[in-house]
XYZ file of C-alpha atoms in Angstrom:
177
model
C -8.680 12.082 17.444
C -5.075 11.999 18.691
C -5.892 13.231 22.162
C -8.726 10.774 22.194
C -6.622 7.525 21.191
C -4.074 8.832 23.414
C -7.275 8.912 26.380
C -8.825 5.619 25.341
C -5.171 3.425 25.713
C -4.915 5.219 28.763
C -7.884 3.664 30.248
C -7.125 0.702 28.352
C -4.194 0.068 29.573
C -4.485 0.164 33.287
C -3.830 -3.106 35.500
C -8.174 -3.632 35.890
C -9.120 -2.444 32.205
C -5.845 -4.434 30.436
C -6.962 -7.483 31.406
C -10.529 -7.470 30.407
C -8.543 -5.858 26.925
C -6.461 -9.806 27.463
C -8.795 -11.651 27.755
C -10.768 -10.372 24.465
C -8.051 -10.307 22.561
C -7.280 -14.430 23.438
C -10.665 -14.819 22.977
C -11.170 -13.839 19.638
C -7.520 -14.981 18.838
C -8.452 -18.627 20.024
C -11.630 -18.046 17.973
C -9.956 -17.234 14.720
C -6.929 -19.785 14.774
C -9.855 -22.424 15.505
C -11.556 -21.967 11.873
C -7.929 -21.069 10.479
C -7.278 -24.387 11.329
C -10.217 -25.828 9.667
C -8.887 -24.250 6.432
C -5.482 -25.079 6.422
C -6.394 -28.632 7.104
C -8.314 -27.870 3.543
C -5.762 -25.631 1.753
C -2.582 -23.639 3.115
C -3.757 -20.196 2.150
C -5.884 -17.605 4.176
C -6.270 -14.676 1.969
C -6.392 -12.021 4.747
C -2.669 -13.580 5.510
C -1.006 -13.198 2.655
C 1.859 -10.357 3.243
C 2.083 -9.180 -0.456
C -1.431 -9.226 -1.428
C -3.058 -11.326 -3.774
C -4.140 -11.470 -7.449
C -7.786 -12.376 -8.989
C -6.324 -15.444 -10.090
C -5.738 -16.286 -6.575
C -9.299 -15.264 -5.253
C -10.181 -17.472 -7.633
C -7.981 -20.122 -6.830
C -8.080 -20.103 -3.218
C -11.820 -20.005 -3.358
C -12.370 -22.958 -5.581
C -10.083 -25.595 -3.974
C -11.678 -24.791 -0.513
C -15.347 -26.249 -1.614
C -18.596 -26.053 0.164
C -16.783 -27.388 3.348
C -13.987 -24.522 3.663
C -15.812 -21.650 2.385
C -18.284 -22.708 5.216
C -15.268 -22.525 7.214
C -14.367 -19.681 5.446
C -17.596 -17.350 6.486
C -17.267 -17.980 10.007
C -13.531 -17.075 10.250
C -14.798 -13.962 8.083
C -17.823 -13.837 11.181
C -15.194 -13.611 13.226
C -13.333 -10.933 11.499
C -15.854 -8.326 12.531
C -14.609 -8.602 16.066
C -11.016 -9.500 15.688
C -9.890 -6.178 14.964
C -10.892 -4.119 17.446
C -9.319 -7.069 20.525
C -6.405 -5.853 17.992
C -6.550 -2.101 18.080
C -7.415 -2.264 21.777
C -4.431 -4.606 22.553
C -1.818 -3.379 20.647
C -3.197 0.178 22.018
C -2.388 -0.789 25.417
C 0.690 -1.897 24.799
C 2.111 1.189 22.653
C 0.582 3.212 25.711
C 2.288 1.335 28.093
C 5.647 1.531 25.988
C 5.097 5.032 24.774
C 3.620 6.891 27.832
C 3.202 10.417 27.222
C 5.425 10.254 24.441
C 4.888 9.980 20.668
C 1.708 10.197 20.593
C 1.373 9.794 16.981
C 2.005 6.310 17.317
C -1.553 5.916 18.456
C -2.560 5.972 14.848
C -1.234 2.949 13.936
C -3.732 0.446 15.894
C -6.276 2.795 14.325
C -5.054 2.441 10.773
C -4.336 -1.152 10.926
C -8.384 -1.689 11.928
C -9.379 0.580 9.285
C -7.451 -1.323 6.645
C -8.597 -4.916 8.133
C -12.467 -3.544 8.109
C -11.792 -2.370 4.264
C -10.345 -5.522 3.471
C -13.012 -7.793 4.919
C -15.678 -5.990 3.060
C -14.025 -6.541 -0.269
C -13.335 -10.608 1.095
C -16.964 -10.919 2.094
C -18.212 -9.655 -1.012
C -15.738 -12.097 -2.826
C -17.246 -14.843 -1.338
C -20.538 -13.734 -2.186
C -20.390 -12.871 -5.157
C -17.727 -15.998 -6.346
C -17.133 -16.981 -9.379
C -17.605 -13.811 -10.160
C -14.830 -11.565 -8.777
C -13.651 -7.873 -9.735
C -10.361 -7.473 -10.833
C -10.522 -3.687 -9.663
C -11.628 -4.814 -6.570
C -8.672 -7.165 -5.412
C -6.295 -5.322 -6.543
C -7.996 -2.445 -4.007
C -8.576 -5.458 -1.328
C -4.485 -6.300 -1.930
C -3.961 -3.177 -1.534
C -5.618 -3.007 2.500
C -4.144 -6.256 3.477
C -0.562 -5.011 2.623
C -1.451 -1.978 4.642
C -2.652 -4.060 7.363
C 0.394 -6.206 7.169
C 2.426 -3.060 7.437
C 0.569 -1.182 10.114
C 1.248 -4.835 11.993
C 5.089 -4.819 11.233
C 5.672 -0.471 12.455
C 4.009 -1.501 15.482
C 6.545 -4.245 16.623
C 9.389 -2.546 15.216
C 8.668 0.812 16.579
C 7.806 -1.140 20.077
C 11.036 -3.012 19.899
C 13.427 -0.016 18.809
C 11.544 1.594 22.221
C 12.418 -1.775 24.151
C 15.279 -1.650 23.280
C 16.339 1.710 23.558
C 14.622 1.978 27.345
C 17.160 -0.282 28.036
C 20.282 0.857 26.799
C 19.443 4.103 28.050
C 18.525 2.336 31.874
C 21.779 0.300 31.811
C 24.069 3.320 30.526
C 22.692 5.919 33.235
C 22.589 2.851 36.004
C 26.253 1.378 35.655
């Protein structure tokens, strides 16, 4: 799996392919932002964006406040969220490959774990929306855990990338006075 991810990201980070990966990411991000703005206009909460998880009460409160228009927009957001994790996976994996190149190929698992946890959370949020107002608390706990893990892997991508970039800058300045 490690070799597959490294090979995949070596291909997606080439100049020709990276333009397509970037375009795919931008298009899916614009789609997601459009429906998030529509939801934020109604109520300033999107469960997928709760960094520290959510409770059953929060899910019920959020869906109740959405009303029919908000639930429609949330469904459209969830439809986009079928494709968005793939675009984030390819984009972030390509960036990590450009930064880390041959070293630390375990780093390529981070975008994969992000994508897996995002899909698990999305599946549960979809089922909550479909079964609303009958939502099982144990599944909310699980979805909330997936959300926290998803956000943790996004944070890890930023932290490791920043550390690597700063260390490369420091190392190049130290060796080229």
